[in-house]
XYZ file of C-alpha atoms in Angstrom:
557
model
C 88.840 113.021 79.525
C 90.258 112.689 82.487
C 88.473 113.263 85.821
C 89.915 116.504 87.279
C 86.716 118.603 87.903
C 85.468 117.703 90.897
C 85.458 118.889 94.485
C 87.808 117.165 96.965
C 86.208 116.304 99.959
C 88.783 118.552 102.320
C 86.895 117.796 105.940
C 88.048 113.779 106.689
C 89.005 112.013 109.888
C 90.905 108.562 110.263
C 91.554 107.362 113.309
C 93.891 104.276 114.425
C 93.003 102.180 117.545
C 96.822 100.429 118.767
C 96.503 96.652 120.970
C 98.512 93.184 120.185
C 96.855 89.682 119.065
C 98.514 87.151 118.591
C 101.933 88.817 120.034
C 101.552 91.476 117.083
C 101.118 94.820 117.994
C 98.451 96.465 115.490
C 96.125 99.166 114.863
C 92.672 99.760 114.541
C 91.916 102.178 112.114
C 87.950 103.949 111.903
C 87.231 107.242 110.673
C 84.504 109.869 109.811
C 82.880 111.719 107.688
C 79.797 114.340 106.239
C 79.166 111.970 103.963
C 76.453 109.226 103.351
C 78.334 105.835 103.068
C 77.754 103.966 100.434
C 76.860 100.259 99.882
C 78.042 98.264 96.856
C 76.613 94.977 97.013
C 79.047 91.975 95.960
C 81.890 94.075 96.768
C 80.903 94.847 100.327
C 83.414 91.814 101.542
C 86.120 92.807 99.495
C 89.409 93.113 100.776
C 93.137 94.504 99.698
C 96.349 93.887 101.817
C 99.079 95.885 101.334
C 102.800 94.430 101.213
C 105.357 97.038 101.738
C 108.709 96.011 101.044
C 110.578 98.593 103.601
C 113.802 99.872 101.907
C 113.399 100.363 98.301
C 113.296 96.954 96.344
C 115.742 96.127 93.541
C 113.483 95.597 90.968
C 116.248 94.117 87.952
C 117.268 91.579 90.570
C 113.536 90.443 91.188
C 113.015 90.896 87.440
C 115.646 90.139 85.241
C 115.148 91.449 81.793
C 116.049 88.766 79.790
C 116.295 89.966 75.945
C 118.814 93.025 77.541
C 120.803 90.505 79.838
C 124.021 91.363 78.491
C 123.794 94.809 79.698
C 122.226 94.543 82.646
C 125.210 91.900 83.649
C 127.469 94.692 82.198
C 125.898 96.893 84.750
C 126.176 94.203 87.811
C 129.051 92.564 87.264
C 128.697 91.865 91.474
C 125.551 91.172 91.838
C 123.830 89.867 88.480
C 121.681 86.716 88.754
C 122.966 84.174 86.391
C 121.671 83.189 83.543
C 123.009 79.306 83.269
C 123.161 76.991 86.113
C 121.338 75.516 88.671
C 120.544 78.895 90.470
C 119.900 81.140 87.441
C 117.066 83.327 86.797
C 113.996 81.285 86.077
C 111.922 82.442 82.696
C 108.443 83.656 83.936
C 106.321 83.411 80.992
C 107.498 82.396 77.176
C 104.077 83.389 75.842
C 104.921 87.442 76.138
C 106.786 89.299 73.826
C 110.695 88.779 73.021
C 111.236 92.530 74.538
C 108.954 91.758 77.703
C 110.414 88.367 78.726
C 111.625 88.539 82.192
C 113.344 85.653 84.626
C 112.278 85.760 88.090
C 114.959 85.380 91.163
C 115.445 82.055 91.917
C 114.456 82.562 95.203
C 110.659 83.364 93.955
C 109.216 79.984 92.681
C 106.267 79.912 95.163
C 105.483 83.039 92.779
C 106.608 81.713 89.895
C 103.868 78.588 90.888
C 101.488 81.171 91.858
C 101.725 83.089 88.517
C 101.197 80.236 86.526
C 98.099 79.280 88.199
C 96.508 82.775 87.313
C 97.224 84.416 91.060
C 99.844 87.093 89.984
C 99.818 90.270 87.821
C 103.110 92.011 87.648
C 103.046 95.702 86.740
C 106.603 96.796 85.133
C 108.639 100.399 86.407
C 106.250 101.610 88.902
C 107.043 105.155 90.720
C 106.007 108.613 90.806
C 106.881 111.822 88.273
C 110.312 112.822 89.881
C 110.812 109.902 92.189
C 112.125 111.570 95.944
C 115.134 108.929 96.982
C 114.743 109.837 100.423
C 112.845 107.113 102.067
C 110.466 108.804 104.839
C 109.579 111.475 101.747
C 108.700 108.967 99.205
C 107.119 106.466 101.929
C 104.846 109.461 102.714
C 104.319 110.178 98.937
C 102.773 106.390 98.387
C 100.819 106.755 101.804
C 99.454 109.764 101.139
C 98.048 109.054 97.566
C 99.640 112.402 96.186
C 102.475 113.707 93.442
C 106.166 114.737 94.488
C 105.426 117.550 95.292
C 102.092 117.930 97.422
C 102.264 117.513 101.151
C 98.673 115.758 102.659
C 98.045 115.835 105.798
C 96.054 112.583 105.506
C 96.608 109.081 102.923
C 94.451 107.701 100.776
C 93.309 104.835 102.417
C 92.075 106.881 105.562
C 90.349 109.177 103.072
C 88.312 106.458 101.011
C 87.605 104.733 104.024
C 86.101 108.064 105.720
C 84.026 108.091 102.602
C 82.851 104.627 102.786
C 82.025 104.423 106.417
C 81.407 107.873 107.798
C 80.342 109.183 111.527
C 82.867 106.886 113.066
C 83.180 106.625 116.229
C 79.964 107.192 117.406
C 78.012 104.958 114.566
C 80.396 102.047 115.098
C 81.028 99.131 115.635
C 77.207 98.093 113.744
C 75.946 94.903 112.681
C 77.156 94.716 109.200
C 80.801 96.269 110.295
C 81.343 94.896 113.763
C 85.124 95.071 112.889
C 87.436 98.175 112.340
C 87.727 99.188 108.746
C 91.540 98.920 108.599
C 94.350 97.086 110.583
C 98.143 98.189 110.549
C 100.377 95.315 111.846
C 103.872 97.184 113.243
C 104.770 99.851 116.399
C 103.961 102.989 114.217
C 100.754 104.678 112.212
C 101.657 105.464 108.526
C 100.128 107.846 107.225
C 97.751 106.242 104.861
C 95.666 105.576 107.567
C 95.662 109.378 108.961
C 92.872 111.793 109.420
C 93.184 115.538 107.033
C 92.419 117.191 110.891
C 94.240 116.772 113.800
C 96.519 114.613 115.378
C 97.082 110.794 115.198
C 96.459 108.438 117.421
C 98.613 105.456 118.708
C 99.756 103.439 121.546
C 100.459 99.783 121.922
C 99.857 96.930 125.129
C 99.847 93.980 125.352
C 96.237 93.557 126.907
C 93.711 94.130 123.879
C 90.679 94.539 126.323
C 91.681 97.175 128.661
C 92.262 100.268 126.620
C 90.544 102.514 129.500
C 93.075 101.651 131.289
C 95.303 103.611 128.809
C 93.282 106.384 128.806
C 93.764 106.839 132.788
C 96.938 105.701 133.159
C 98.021 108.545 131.096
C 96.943 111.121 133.555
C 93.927 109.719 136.070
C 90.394 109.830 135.293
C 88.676 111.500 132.230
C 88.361 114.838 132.416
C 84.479 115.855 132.970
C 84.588 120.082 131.288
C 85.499 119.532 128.139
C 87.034 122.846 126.727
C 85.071 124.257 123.544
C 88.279 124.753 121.663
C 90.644 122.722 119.230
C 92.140 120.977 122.196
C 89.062 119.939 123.737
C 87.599 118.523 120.465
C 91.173 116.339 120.066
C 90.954 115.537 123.518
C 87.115 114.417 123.316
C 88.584 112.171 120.061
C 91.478 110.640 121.648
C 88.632 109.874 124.969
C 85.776 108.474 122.208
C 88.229 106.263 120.245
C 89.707 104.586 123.104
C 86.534 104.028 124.841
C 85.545 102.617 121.508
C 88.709 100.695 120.777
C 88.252 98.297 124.033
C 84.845 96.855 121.916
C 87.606 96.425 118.744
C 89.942 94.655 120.950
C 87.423 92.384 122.185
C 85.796 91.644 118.998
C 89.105 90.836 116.878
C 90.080 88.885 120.119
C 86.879 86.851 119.304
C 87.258 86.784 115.424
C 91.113 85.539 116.118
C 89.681 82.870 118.498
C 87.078 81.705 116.034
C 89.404 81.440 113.217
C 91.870 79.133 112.278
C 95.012 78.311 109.762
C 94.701 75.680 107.491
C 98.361 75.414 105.842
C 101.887 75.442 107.720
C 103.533 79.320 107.581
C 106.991 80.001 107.383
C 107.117 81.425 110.926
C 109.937 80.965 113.803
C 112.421 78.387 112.656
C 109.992 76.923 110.073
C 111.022 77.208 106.608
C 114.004 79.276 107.272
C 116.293 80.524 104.665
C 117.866 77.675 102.806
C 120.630 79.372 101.266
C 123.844 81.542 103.162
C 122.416 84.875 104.404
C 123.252 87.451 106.825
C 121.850 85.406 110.457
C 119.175 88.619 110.855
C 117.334 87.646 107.287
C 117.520 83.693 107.775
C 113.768 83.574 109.808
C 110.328 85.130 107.908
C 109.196 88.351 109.698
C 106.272 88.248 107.199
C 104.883 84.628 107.363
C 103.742 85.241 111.260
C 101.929 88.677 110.143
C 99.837 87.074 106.908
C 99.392 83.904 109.279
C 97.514 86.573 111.697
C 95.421 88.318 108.934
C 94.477 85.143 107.573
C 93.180 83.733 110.924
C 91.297 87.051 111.520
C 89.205 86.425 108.189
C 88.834 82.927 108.458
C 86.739 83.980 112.032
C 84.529 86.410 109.554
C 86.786 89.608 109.899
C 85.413 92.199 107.733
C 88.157 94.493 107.898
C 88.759 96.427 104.587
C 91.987 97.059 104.462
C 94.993 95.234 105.920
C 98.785 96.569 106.433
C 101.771 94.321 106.608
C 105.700 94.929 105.725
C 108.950 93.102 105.520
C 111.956 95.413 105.538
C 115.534 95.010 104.882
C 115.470 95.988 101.341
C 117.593 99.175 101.956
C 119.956 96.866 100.408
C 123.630 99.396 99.815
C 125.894 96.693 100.639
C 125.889 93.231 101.140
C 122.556 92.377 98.905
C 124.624 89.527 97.924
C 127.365 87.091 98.816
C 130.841 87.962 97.550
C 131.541 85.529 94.850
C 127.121 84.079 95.027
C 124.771 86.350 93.754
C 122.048 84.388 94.384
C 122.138 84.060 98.194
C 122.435 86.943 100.511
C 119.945 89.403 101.628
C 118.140 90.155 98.622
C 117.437 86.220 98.078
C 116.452 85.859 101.220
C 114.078 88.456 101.321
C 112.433 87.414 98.113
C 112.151 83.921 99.520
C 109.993 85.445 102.235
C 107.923 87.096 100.200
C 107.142 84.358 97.857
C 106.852 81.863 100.789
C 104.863 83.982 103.207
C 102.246 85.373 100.065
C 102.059 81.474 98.502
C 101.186 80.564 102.247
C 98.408 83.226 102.720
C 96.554 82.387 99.813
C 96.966 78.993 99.933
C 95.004 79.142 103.646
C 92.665 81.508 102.021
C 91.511 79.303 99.484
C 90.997 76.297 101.979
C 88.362 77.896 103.097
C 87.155 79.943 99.953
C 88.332 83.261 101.318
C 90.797 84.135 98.585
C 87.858 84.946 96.234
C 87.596 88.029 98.569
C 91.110 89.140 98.893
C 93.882 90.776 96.422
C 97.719 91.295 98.066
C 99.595 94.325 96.339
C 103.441 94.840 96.800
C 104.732 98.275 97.156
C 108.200 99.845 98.055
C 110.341 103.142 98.802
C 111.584 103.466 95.390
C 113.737 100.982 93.052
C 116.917 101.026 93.162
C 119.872 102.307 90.628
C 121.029 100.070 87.482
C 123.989 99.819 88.454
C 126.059 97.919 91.602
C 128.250 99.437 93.756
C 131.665 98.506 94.744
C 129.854 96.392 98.413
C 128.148 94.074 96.274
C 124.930 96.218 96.673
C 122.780 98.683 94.905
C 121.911 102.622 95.903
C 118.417 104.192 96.126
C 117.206 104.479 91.935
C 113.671 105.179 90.776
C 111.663 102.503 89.339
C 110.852 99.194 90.433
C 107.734 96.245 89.985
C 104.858 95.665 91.793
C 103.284 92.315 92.470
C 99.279 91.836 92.896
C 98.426 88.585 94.225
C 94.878 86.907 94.176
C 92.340 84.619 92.541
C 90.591 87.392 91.152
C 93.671 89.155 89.109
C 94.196 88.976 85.046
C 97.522 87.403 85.421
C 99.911 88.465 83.329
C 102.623 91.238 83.346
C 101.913 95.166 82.556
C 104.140 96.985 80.557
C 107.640 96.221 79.481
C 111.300 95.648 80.834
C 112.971 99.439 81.903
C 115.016 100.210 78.801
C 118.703 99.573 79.980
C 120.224 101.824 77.240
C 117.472 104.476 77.910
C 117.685 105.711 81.042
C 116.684 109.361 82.529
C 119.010 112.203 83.122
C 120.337 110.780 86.637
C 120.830 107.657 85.219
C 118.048 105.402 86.724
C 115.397 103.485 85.381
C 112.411 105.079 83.359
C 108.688 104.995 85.443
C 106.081 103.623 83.019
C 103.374 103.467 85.490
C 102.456 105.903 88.452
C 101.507 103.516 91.193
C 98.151 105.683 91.614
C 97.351 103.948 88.507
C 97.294 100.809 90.259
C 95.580 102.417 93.427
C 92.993 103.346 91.329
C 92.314 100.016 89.579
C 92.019 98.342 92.761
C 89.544 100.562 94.132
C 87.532 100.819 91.365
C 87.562 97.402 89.872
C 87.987 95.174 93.016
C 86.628 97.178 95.410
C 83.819 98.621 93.313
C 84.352 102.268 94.316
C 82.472 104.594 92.185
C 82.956 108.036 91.263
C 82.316 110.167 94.976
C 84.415 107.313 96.070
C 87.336 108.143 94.060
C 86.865 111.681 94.493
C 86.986 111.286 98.365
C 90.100 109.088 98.021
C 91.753 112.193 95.423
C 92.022 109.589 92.817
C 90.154 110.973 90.142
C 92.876 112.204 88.077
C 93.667 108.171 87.470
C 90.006 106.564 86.593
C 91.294 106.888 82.769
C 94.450 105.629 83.448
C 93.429 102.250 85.163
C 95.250 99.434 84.351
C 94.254 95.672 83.264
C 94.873 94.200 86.729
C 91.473 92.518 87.709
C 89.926 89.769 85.999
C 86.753 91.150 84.131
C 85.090 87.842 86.118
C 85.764 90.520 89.471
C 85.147 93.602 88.592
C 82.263 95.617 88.033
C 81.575 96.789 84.054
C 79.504 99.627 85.502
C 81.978 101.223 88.218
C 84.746 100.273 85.729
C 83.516 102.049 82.980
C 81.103 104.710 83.845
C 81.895 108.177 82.749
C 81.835 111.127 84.964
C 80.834 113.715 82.031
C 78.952 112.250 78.690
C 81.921 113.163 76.503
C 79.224 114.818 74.360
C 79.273 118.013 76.990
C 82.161 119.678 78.019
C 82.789 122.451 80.636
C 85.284 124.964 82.130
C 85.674 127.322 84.987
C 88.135 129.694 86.302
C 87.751 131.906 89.116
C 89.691 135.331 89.774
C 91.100 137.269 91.812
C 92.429 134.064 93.901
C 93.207 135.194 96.708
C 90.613 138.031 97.259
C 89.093 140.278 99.846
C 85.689 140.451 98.865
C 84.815 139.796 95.517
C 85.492 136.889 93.433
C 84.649 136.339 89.504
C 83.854 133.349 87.934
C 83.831 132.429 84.561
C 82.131 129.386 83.294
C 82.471 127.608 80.192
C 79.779 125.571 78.527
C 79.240 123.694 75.268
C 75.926 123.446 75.589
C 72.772 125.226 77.274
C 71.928 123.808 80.996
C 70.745 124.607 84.025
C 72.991 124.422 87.164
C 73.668 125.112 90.648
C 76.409 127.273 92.131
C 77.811 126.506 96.106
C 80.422 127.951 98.198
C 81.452 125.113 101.073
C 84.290 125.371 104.355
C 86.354 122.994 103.984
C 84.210 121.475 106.913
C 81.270 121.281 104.331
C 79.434 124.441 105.864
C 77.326 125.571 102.715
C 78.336 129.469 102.697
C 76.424 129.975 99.204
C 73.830 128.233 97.383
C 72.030 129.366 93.603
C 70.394 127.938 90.733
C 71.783 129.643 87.278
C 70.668 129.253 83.836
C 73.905 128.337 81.208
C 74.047 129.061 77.775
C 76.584 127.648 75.446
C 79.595 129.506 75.669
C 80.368 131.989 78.095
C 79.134 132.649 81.319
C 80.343 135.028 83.631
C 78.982 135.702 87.335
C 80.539 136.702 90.410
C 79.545 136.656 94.463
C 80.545 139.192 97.141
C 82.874 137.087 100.287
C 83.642 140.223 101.917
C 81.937 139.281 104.801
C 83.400 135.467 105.237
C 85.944 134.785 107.652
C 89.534 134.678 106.385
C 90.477 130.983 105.127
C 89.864 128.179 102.290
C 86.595 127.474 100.638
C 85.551 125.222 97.685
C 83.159 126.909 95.108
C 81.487 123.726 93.538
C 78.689 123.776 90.144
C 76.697 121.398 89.749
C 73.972 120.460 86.747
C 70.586 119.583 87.309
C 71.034 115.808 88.351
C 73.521 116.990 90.531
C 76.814 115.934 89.253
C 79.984 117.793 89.835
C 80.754 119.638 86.825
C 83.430 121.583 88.428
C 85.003 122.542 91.849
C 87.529 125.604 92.738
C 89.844 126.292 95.757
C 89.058 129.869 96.409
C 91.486 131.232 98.917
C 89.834 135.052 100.650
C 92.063 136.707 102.938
């Protein structure tokens, strides 16, 4: 059954605190919450870095489906990767199934080496019901954790870390999280990291320890009457997290300082691009960012969640070289990748680290089967992701896109939404449990969670735990939604219980609180709102340990 009824936590905060290490401009991200954070043991030093590959990847030129090759050259007669030679397509893994074989670019061996040590899982066709080709749109769609066609104000990973950690800033930094809970390495805040209320915060320098400095420089002193209005409470925010940021730039200073690298990156004008490429793509922009991350958690970093990207995959023309389909930009980026993630874990593991941290690729969109006339590829639908990690169940999820079954624009099928993978690695790496899930707006996935983690990682409880014994089921509807004073609700029960009914603000006032007595069947009940102030509130019923049984947006105008 899957986990729908449940109330969304509506009232979170994230916040994002901007300085440079290391030359990198990043961003401190806290946030806050109602909520009681919760502890889970082993999994308390666990850690996810995101990859995104800016542009929209080409997924059947990082995975060539081999049993359909004939087609998919048919479809790329510019740009295919060979299948003979010495740069064809290299087989992955000949223990899978004749329909899921796939070659890898040869541009990816560090992955290739990677996968056959039992570091990579490779989920096929990853997207989104009705995949948005528009870049910012479907960027935001990933960040913010949602479907095509919801519009959040805030992203996922702001949201589950406002769960996790809550009454930020004024509870933190403490002694077991000295560190801020997320880091974004780049110029701009995405919006995974954002906050459901008001604005978001970000500026960069190039002197992590004086962020007061900011603060006046933008317009003198701090102001000493605070107004008692929406702009005061932003501008008290903005004043708190800066004030707090200067004790995040010092510490990260520290934990950089402390920490080392153990292996050689391919940064600067090491371990260029071997092969012909456009003279923008020959140097790694990733390898100095995973170099950083990896110093920060060798000093004892115990940021949660980490941010990096590569772009150039926006690839329309010139992905390859007239005449070479294996160099170009495409190659080049894929070399990157694979040289930049095989570095990272290989510094990790020096040190024992990597048994604490899982890398997950992520992009735009795929891109379309088919080449275009500049040796390049438009914006498609579909494309694989790549989780990296001593703690995966290496392998590869799901099959090769069906090249003679495609959708009615002509692009690739999705076989997995990537909250599906989300999910997984919050539940079964990071050990988040139900409120957890509910907080991040993930709870329409927990029975849709894919084999990603090895079962020697994850946690049998949080992994399998049910929200509702599927021996009890329930229903609710409320009407008239939208209402001016009364609303009805109907409740449905399979069995006899006893239960509590609550009406919240989105802020988590409690408006309305009762005890009720269910029988099996039918129950009908309704409450007079006439007297609450216009706007959205939650009605929420509860049985008698407590658990959510069911939540409603009620709407009274």
């Amino acid at each position: 059954m899957k986990r729908r009824n449940f109330i969304k936590h509506l009232a979170r905060t994230a916040a994002v605190s901007p300085f440079v290490i290391n030359g990198l401009p990043m961003k401190a991200i806290g946030s806050s919450s109602m909520f009681k954070r919760l502890t889970n043991g082993p999994f308390e030093n666990r850690k996810i870095v995101l990859i995104q590959l800016h542009g929209g990847n080409d997924g059947l030129n990082t995975l060539i489906p081999m049993e359909q090759y004939a087609t998919y050259q048919s479809y790329r007669t510019n740009i295919a990767i060979p299948d003979t030679g010495n740069r064809a397509y290299v087989p992955l893994d000949n223990t899978l199934a004749i329909p899921d074989q796939v070659g890898v670019h040869p541009d990816m061996m560090p992955i290739k080496t990677m996968y056959d040590a039992g570091k990579v899982s490779v989920v096929q066709a990853v997207g989104y019901e009705n995949v948005n080709q528009s870049h910012f749109r479907s960027r935001d769609i990933w960040f913010m954790g949602g479907s095509f066609d919801e519009y959040k104000r805030s992203g996922w990973m702001g949201r589950y870390l406002d769960h996790i950690y809550p009454d930020y800033p004024d509870a933190y930094p403490t002694t077991d999280m000295p560190d801020p809970l997320g880091l974004e390495i780049g110029t701009k805040v995405s919006l995974g990291y954002h906050r459901e209320v008001g604005i978001p915060v970000a500026l960069a320098t190039d002197d992590p320890g004086n962020f007061s400095d900011l603060i006046s420089g933008l317009g003198g002193p701090n102001p000493q009457n605070i107004p008692s209005n929406f702009y005061g409470n932003e501008l008290q925010y903005i004043i708190d997290l800066y004030d707090n940021a200067n004790v995040y730039a010092a510490q990260l200073q520290n934990r950089y300082n402390t920490g080392q690298n153990y292996v050689p990156y391919p940064i600067n004008n090491v371990m260029t691009y071997p092969g012909p490429a456009p003279v923008n793509v020959l140097e790694n922009p990733l390898g100095w960012q995973l170099q950083t991350v990896a110093r920060l958690i060798h000093g004892g970093c115990k940021t949660r969640i980490y941010l990096v990207r590569i772009g150039g995959f926006d690839t329309h023309d010139g992905q390859v070289i007239q005449n070479d389909t294996t160099h170009g930009m495409h190659g080049a980026l894929l070399y990157h990748l694979s040289t930049a993630v095989k570095a990272f874990f290989d510094d990790l593991a020096a040190s024992g680290y990597d048994e604490e941290v899982i890398a997950m690729t992520f992009s735009d969109f795929g891109r379309r089967p088919f080449d275009n006339a500049s040796f390049g590829t438009d914006h498609g639908t579909a494309a694989p992701a790549f989780i990296f990690g001593k703690g995966v169940e290496a392998g590869v999820v799901g099959t090769n896109p069906d090249l003679d079954n495609l959708d009615s624009t002509n692009n690739l099928i999705v076989q997995h939404d990537y909250r599906q993978i989300l999910t997984t690695l919050l539940c079964d790496w990071m050990g988040a449990d139900n409120d957890a899930l509910i907080a991040a707006e993930f709870e329409d996935w927990a029975d849709d969670k894919l084999p990603l983690i090895s079962p020697e990682y994850s946690d049998p409880i949080t992994s399998t735990e049910p929200v509702i014994a599927s021996t009890t089921t329930f229903s609710a509807s409320v009407y008239p939604n939208p209402t001016q004073d009364i609303i009805k609700y109907n409740l449905h029960s399979s069995v006899a219980k006893q239960a509590s009914i609550s009406i919240y603000t989105v802020l988590g006032q409690e408006m309305l609180h009762k005890k009720v007595s269910l029988v099996a069947g039918e129950n009908e009940f309704s409450e007079d709102i006439s007297h609450y102030p216009a706007g959205q509130y939650i009605l929420t019923i509860r049985d008698e340990d407590f658990k959510v049984m069911a939540s409603k947006k009620i709407t009274k105008k």
